[in-house]
Amino acid sequence: MASHALILLQIIVLSSLAATAFSLSPYYYKNICPQALPTIKTLVEAAVYKERRMGASLLRLHFHDCFVNGCDASILLDPSPTIDSEKGALANQNSARGFEVIDEIKAEVDKICGRPVVSCADILAVAARDSVVALGGPSWKVQLGRRDSTTASRTQADIDIPSPLMDLPALINNFRNQGLNQRDLVALSGGHTIGFAQCLAFRGRIYNATNIDPSFAKERRAICPRTGGDTTLAPLDSTAARFDTAYFNSLVKQRGLLTSDQALFSGGSTDNLVNTYRLYPQVFRKDFAHSMIKMGNIKSLTGNQGQIRVNCRMVNN
């Protein structure tokens, strides 16, 4: 009886240790490669200094990665006979960018570490945080230890990445499917305080919406005609190169660029959150950091799952 109890105790302890070993931690690379994170930070800062828009692009890459089968760097995989690349999905085609920055970071980190020990998925997560900080946003402790996927799914990307045309119920459902609540939805949407969107994504709103400031619609129609000019860019808020709360102020004024932006302030259940973030920037910064950590934990591969890619664009041979 005592022997049986001892065996049971050993099983519980081993199971606990296994769970701990395979969980994400902000200190994952502390002993493996302590220079990994400072190297990523330096290269991200250089990229953002060169082009402020790149900060938003790197943040978006992490977001679009996590929403498709988890934060596993599947978005970085190029098309191949065995890879249905997510780069061809509607939300990514001709708009997802920053891949060359990730390639540069990966090469330099592997060089500093002496071998490929830092996953492309972790590089995406850290680069997103460092981009936000570089543009004046909050910092947070990125959970690390993810591994990279060996598959991708353009079909799943078309299903899971939220569309700029979604109304509030669709957005809430989309985020709920990822284990994220309405607070996460509004906080993470606040990432649109940096960056730009293409005419194709907001044309329908500026010509057809009724919940839009007329002067704002007129301004945007000047650069986005009814036909043509699909890739012409417009800022997502009035301070597109600075992480602040201008995004939420614009929603209250019915100057949200995307249908999915204005949906957050349209007489629905998220109106109060928009007002809270608009009036209390520190609350927004805190919630944004919290939701980024939460999003970064979606279906992460750990332990012996997946692989550490040598080249972020292709699966290891």
Coordinates of C-alpha atoms in Angstrom, one line a residue:
M1 CA 0.0 0.0 0.0
A2 CA 2.8 2.4 1.0
S3 CA 4.7 1.4 -2.2
H4 CA 1.6 2.2 -4.3
A5 CA 1.3 5.6 -2.7
L6 CA 5.0 6.3 -3.3
I7 CA 4.6 5.4 -7.0
L8 CA 1.5 7.6 -7.3
L9 CA 3.4 10.5 -5.6
Q10 CA 6.3 10.1 -8.1
I11 CA 3.9 10.1 -11.0
I12 CA 2.4 13.4 -9.8
V13 CA 5.8 15.0 -9.2
L14 CA 7.1 13.9 -12.6
S15 CA 3.9 15.2 -14.3
S16 CA 4.3 18.5 -12.5
L17 CA 7.9 18.8 -13.6
A18 CA 7.0 18.0 -17.2
A19 CA 4.4 20.7 -17.2
T20 CA 6.8 23.2 -15.7
A21 CA 9.6 22.2 -18.2
F22 CA 7.3 22.8 -21.2
S23 CA 5.6 26.0 -20.0
L24 CA 6.7 29.4 -21.4
S25 CA 8.9 31.7 -19.3
P26 CA 10.3 35.2 -19.8
Y27 CA 13.6 33.8 -18.6
Y28 CA 13.8 30.9 -21.1
Y29 CA 17.0 32.2 -22.8
K30 CA 18.7 33.5 -19.7
N31 CA 21.2 30.6 -19.7
I32 CA 20.8 29.3 -23.2
C33 CA 21.7 32.6 -24.9
P34 CA 21.6 35.7 -22.7
Q35 CA 22.4 38.0 -25.7
A36 CA 19.4 36.9 -27.7
L37 CA 16.9 39.4 -26.5
P38 CA 19.2 42.4 -26.5
T39 CA 20.2 41.5 -30.1
I40 CA 16.5 41.4 -31.2
K41 CA 15.9 44.8 -29.5
T42 CA 18.8 46.5 -31.2
L43 CA 17.7 45.2 -34.7
V44 CA 14.1 46.1 -34.1
E45 CA 15.0 49.6 -33.0
A46 CA 17.2 50.0 -36.1
A47 CA 14.4 48.9 -38.4
V48 CA 11.8 51.2 -36.8
Y49 CA 14.3 54.1 -36.9
K50 CA 14.7 53.5 -40.6
E51 CA 11.0 53.3 -41.2
R52 CA 8.5 54.0 -38.4
R53 CA 5.8 52.0 -40.1
M54 CA 7.8 48.9 -39.7
G55 CA 6.9 48.8 -36.0
A56 CA 3.2 48.4 -36.8
S57 CA 4.1 45.8 -39.5
L58 CA 6.0 43.6 -37.0
L59 CA 3.2 43.9 -34.4
R60 CA 0.7 42.8 -37.1
L61 CA 2.9 39.8 -38.1
H62 CA 2.7 38.5 -34.5
F63 CA -1.0 39.1 -34.3
H64 CA -1.7 37.3 -37.6
D65 CA 0.6 34.5 -36.6
C66 CA -1.1 33.8 -33.2
F67 CA -4.7 33.8 -34.6
V68 CA -3.9 30.9 -37.0
N69 CA -3.3 27.7 -35.1
G70 CA -1.4 29.6 -32.4
C71 CA 1.9 31.5 -32.1
D72 CA 4.1 29.2 -34.0
A73 CA 5.6 31.3 -36.8
S74 CA 3.5 29.6 -39.4
I75 CA 2.9 33.0 -41.1
L76 CA 6.6 33.1 -42.0
L77 CA 6.6 29.9 -44.1
D78 CA 6.9 30.4 -47.9
P79 CA 4.8 28.4 -50.3
S80 CA 6.2 25.0 -51.2
P81 CA 4.8 21.6 -52.4
T82 CA 4.0 20.8 -48.8
I83 CA 3.2 24.3 -47.4
D84 CA 0.0 26.1 -48.0
S85 CA 1.5 29.4 -47.2
E86 CA -0.5 31.8 -45.0
K87 CA 1.2 34.7 -46.9
G88 CA -1.4 34.1 -49.6
A89 CA -4.4 34.5 -47.3
L90 CA -6.7 37.5 -48.0
A91 CA -5.5 39.3 -44.8
N92 CA -1.9 38.9 -45.7
Q93 CA -1.5 39.0 -49.4
N94 CA 0.2 42.2 -50.6
S95 CA -0.1 43.6 -47.1
A96 CA 1.8 41.5 -44.5
R97 CA 5.4 42.8 -44.4
G98 CA 8.5 42.8 -42.3
F99 CA 9.6 39.3 -43.3
E100 CA 13.1 40.5 -44.3
V101 CA 13.5 42.2 -40.8
I102 CA 12.7 38.8 -39.2
D103 CA 15.2 37.1 -41.5
E104 CA 17.9 39.6 -40.4
I105 CA 17.1 39.1 -36.8
K106 CA 17.1 35.3 -37.1
A107 CA 20.5 35.3 -38.8
E108 CA 22.1 37.7 -36.2
V109 CA 20.6 35.9 -33.2
D110 CA 21.8 32.5 -34.4
K111 CA 25.3 34.0 -35.0
I112 CA 25.3 35.5 -31.5
C113 CA 24.1 32.3 -29.9
G114 CA 26.4 30.1 -31.9
R115 CA 23.6 27.9 -33.1
P116 CA 19.8 28.0 -33.9
V117 CA 18.3 28.0 -30.4
V118 CA 15.9 30.9 -30.6
S119 CA 12.6 30.0 -32.4
C120 CA 11.2 32.2 -35.1
A121 CA 7.9 32.2 -33.1
D122 CA 9.8 33.8 -30.1
I123 CA 11.5 36.3 -32.4
L124 CA 8.0 37.4 -33.7
A125 CA 6.8 37.8 -30.1
V126 CA 9.8 39.8 -28.9
A127 CA 9.9 41.9 -32.0
A128 CA 6.3 42.9 -31.5
R129 CA 7.0 44.0 -28.0
D130 CA 10.1 45.9 -28.9
S131 CA 8.3 47.6 -31.8
V132 CA 5.6 48.9 -29.5
V133 CA 8.2 50.2 -27.0
A134 CA 10.2 51.8 -29.9
L135 CA 7.0 53.8 -30.8
G136 CA 6.4 54.9 -27.3
G137 CA 4.1 52.1 -26.0
P138 CA 4.3 49.9 -22.9
S139 CA 6.7 47.1 -22.3
W140 CA 5.9 43.6 -20.9
K141 CA 7.7 40.4 -20.1
V142 CA 7.3 38.2 -23.2
Q143 CA 6.8 34.6 -22.4
L144 CA 9.4 32.5 -24.2
G145 CA 10.1 29.0 -25.2
R146 CA 7.9 28.6 -28.2
R147 CA 8.8 26.2 -31.0
D148 CA 8.1 26.6 -34.7
S149 CA 5.4 24.8 -36.7
T150 CA 6.2 22.5 -39.6
T151 CA 2.9 23.3 -41.3
A152 CA 0.8 26.3 -42.4
S153 CA -2.8 26.8 -43.5
R154 CA -3.9 29.5 -45.9
T155 CA -7.5 28.2 -45.5
Q156 CA -7.4 28.5 -41.7
A157 CA -5.9 32.0 -42.0
D158 CA -8.8 33.1 -44.2
I159 CA -11.2 31.8 -41.5
D160 CA -9.4 32.9 -38.3
I161 CA -7.8 36.3 -39.0
P162 CA -10.5 39.0 -38.2
S163 CA -11.7 40.9 -41.2
P164 CA -11.7 44.7 -41.3
L165 CA -15.3 44.4 -42.4
M166 CA -16.6 42.6 -39.3
D167 CA -19.3 44.1 -37.0
L168 CA -19.1 43.8 -33.2
P169 CA -20.8 40.4 -32.7
A170 CA -18.5 38.9 -35.4
L171 CA -15.4 40.4 -33.7
I172 CA -16.5 39.2 -30.3
N173 CA -17.0 35.7 -31.6
N174 CA -13.8 35.7 -33.5
F175 CA -11.8 36.7 -30.4
R176 CA -13.7 34.3 -28.2
N177 CA -12.7 31.4 -30.5
Q178 CA -9.1 32.3 -29.5
G179 CA -9.8 32.3 -25.8
L180 CA -9.9 36.2 -25.7
N181 CA -12.6 38.3 -24.2
Q182 CA -14.1 41.7 -25.0
R183 CA -11.5 43.5 -23.0
D184 CA -8.8 41.8 -25.0
L185 CA -10.7 42.7 -28.2
V186 CA -10.7 46.4 -27.5
A187 CA -7.2 46.5 -26.0
L188 CA -5.6 44.6 -28.9
S189 CA -7.6 46.6 -31.4
G190 CA -5.9 49.6 -29.8
G191 CA -2.7 48.4 -31.6
H192 CA -4.3 50.3 -34.5
T193 CA -3.0 53.4 -32.9
I194 CA 0.1 52.7 -35.0
G195 CA 0.3 51.9 -38.7
F196 CA -1.7 52.2 -41.9
A197 CA -4.4 50.4 -43.8
Q198 CA -4.9 49.9 -47.6
C199 CA -7.8 51.6 -49.5
L200 CA -9.2 48.2 -50.3
A201 CA -9.8 47.6 -46.6
F202 CA -11.7 50.8 -45.9
R203 CA -13.3 51.7 -49.2
G204 CA -16.7 50.3 -48.3
R205 CA -16.8 52.3 -45.1
I206 CA -16.0 55.7 -46.5
Y207 CA -18.5 55.4 -49.3
N208 CA -21.3 53.4 -47.6
A209 CA -21.2 53.8 -43.9
T210 CA -23.7 56.1 -42.0
N211 CA -21.8 56.1 -38.7
I212 CA -18.9 58.1 -40.1
D213 CA -17.9 61.8 -39.8
P214 CA -18.7 63.3 -43.2
S215 CA -15.5 65.4 -43.3
F216 CA -13.4 62.4 -42.5
A217 CA -15.1 60.4 -45.2
K218 CA -14.5 63.2 -47.7
E219 CA -10.8 63.3 -46.7
R220 CA -10.3 59.6 -47.3
R221 CA -12.3 59.5 -50.5
A222 CA -9.7 62.0 -51.9
I223 CA -7.1 59.2 -51.8
C224 CA -9.3 56.2 -52.2
P225 CA -11.5 56.3 -55.3
R226 CA -14.4 53.9 -55.8
T227 CA -12.3 51.9 -58.2
G228 CA -8.6 51.6 -58.4
G229 CA -5.9 52.6 -55.9
D230 CA -6.5 49.5 -53.8
T231 CA -3.0 49.6 -52.1
T232 CA -3.1 53.3 -51.4
L233 CA -2.3 53.8 -47.6
A234 CA -4.1 55.9 -45.0
P235 CA -3.1 56.1 -41.3
L236 CA -5.3 54.2 -38.8
D237 CA -5.3 57.2 -36.6
S238 CA -4.0 60.8 -36.6
T239 CA -0.7 59.8 -35.0
A240 CA 0.1 56.6 -36.8
A241 CA 3.8 56.6 -35.8
R242 CA 3.2 57.0 -32.1
F243 CA 1.6 54.6 -29.7
D244 CA -1.0 56.6 -27.8
T245 CA -4.8 56.8 -27.4
A246 CA -5.6 58.9 -30.5
Y247 CA -7.2 55.7 -31.9
F248 CA -9.9 55.7 -29.3
N249 CA -10.5 59.4 -29.6
S250 CA -11.1 58.9 -33.3
L251 CA -13.7 56.2 -32.6
V252 CA -15.7 58.6 -30.4
K253 CA -15.6 61.1 -33.2
Q254 CA -16.8 58.5 -35.7
R255 CA -13.4 58.7 -37.5
G256 CA -12.5 55.0 -37.2
L257 CA -10.9 54.0 -40.5
L258 CA -12.0 50.4 -40.7
T259 CA -15.5 49.1 -40.2
S260 CA -14.1 46.8 -37.5
D261 CA -12.6 49.8 -35.7
Q262 CA -15.8 51.8 -35.6
A263 CA -17.7 48.7 -34.5
L264 CA -16.1 49.1 -31.1
F265 CA -17.9 52.3 -30.5
S266 CA -21.3 52.0 -32.1
G267 CA -23.8 51.8 -29.2
G268 CA -22.6 48.3 -28.3
S269 CA -21.1 46.5 -25.3
T270 CA -17.6 47.8 -25.9
D271 CA -18.4 51.6 -25.8
N272 CA -17.5 51.9 -22.2
L273 CA -14.1 50.3 -22.7
V274 CA -13.3 52.7 -25.6
N275 CA -14.2 55.6 -23.3
T276 CA -12.1 54.2 -20.5
Y277 CA -9.0 53.8 -22.7
R278 CA -9.5 57.2 -24.2
L279 CA -9.7 59.0 -20.8
Y280 CA -7.2 56.8 -18.9
P281 CA -4.1 56.1 -21.1
Q282 CA -2.4 54.1 -18.3
V283 CA -5.3 51.7 -18.1
F284 CA -5.1 51.1 -21.9
R285 CA -1.3 50.6 -21.7
K286 CA -1.7 48.1 -18.8
D287 CA -4.5 46.2 -20.5
F288 CA -2.7 46.1 -23.9
A289 CA 0.4 44.6 -22.3
H290 CA -1.8 42.0 -20.4
S291 CA -3.7 41.1 -23.6
M292 CA -0.5 40.8 -25.6
I293 CA 0.9 38.2 -23.1
K294 CA -2.5 36.4 -23.2
M295 CA -2.5 36.3 -27.0
G296 CA 1.1 35.2 -27.1
N297 CA 0.1 32.0 -25.1
I298 CA -2.4 30.8 -27.8
K299 CA -1.6 27.2 -28.6
S300 CA 2.1 27.6 -28.3
L301 CA 4.3 24.6 -29.3
T302 CA 6.7 23.7 -26.5
G303 CA 8.9 20.8 -25.4
N304 CA 9.4 18.4 -28.3
Q305 CA 6.6 19.8 -30.4
G306 CA 7.5 21.4 -33.7
Q307 CA 11.1 22.5 -34.3
I308 CA 13.6 25.4 -34.1
R309 CA 13.8 26.5 -37.8
V310 CA 17.2 27.3 -39.2
N311 CA 15.5 29.5 -41.8
C312 CA 12.2 31.1 -40.7
R313 CA 10.8 30.8 -44.3
M314 CA 11.1 27.0 -44.6
V315 CA 10.8 23.8 -42.5
N316 CA 14.1 22.2 -41.6
N317 CA 15.1 19.3 -43.9

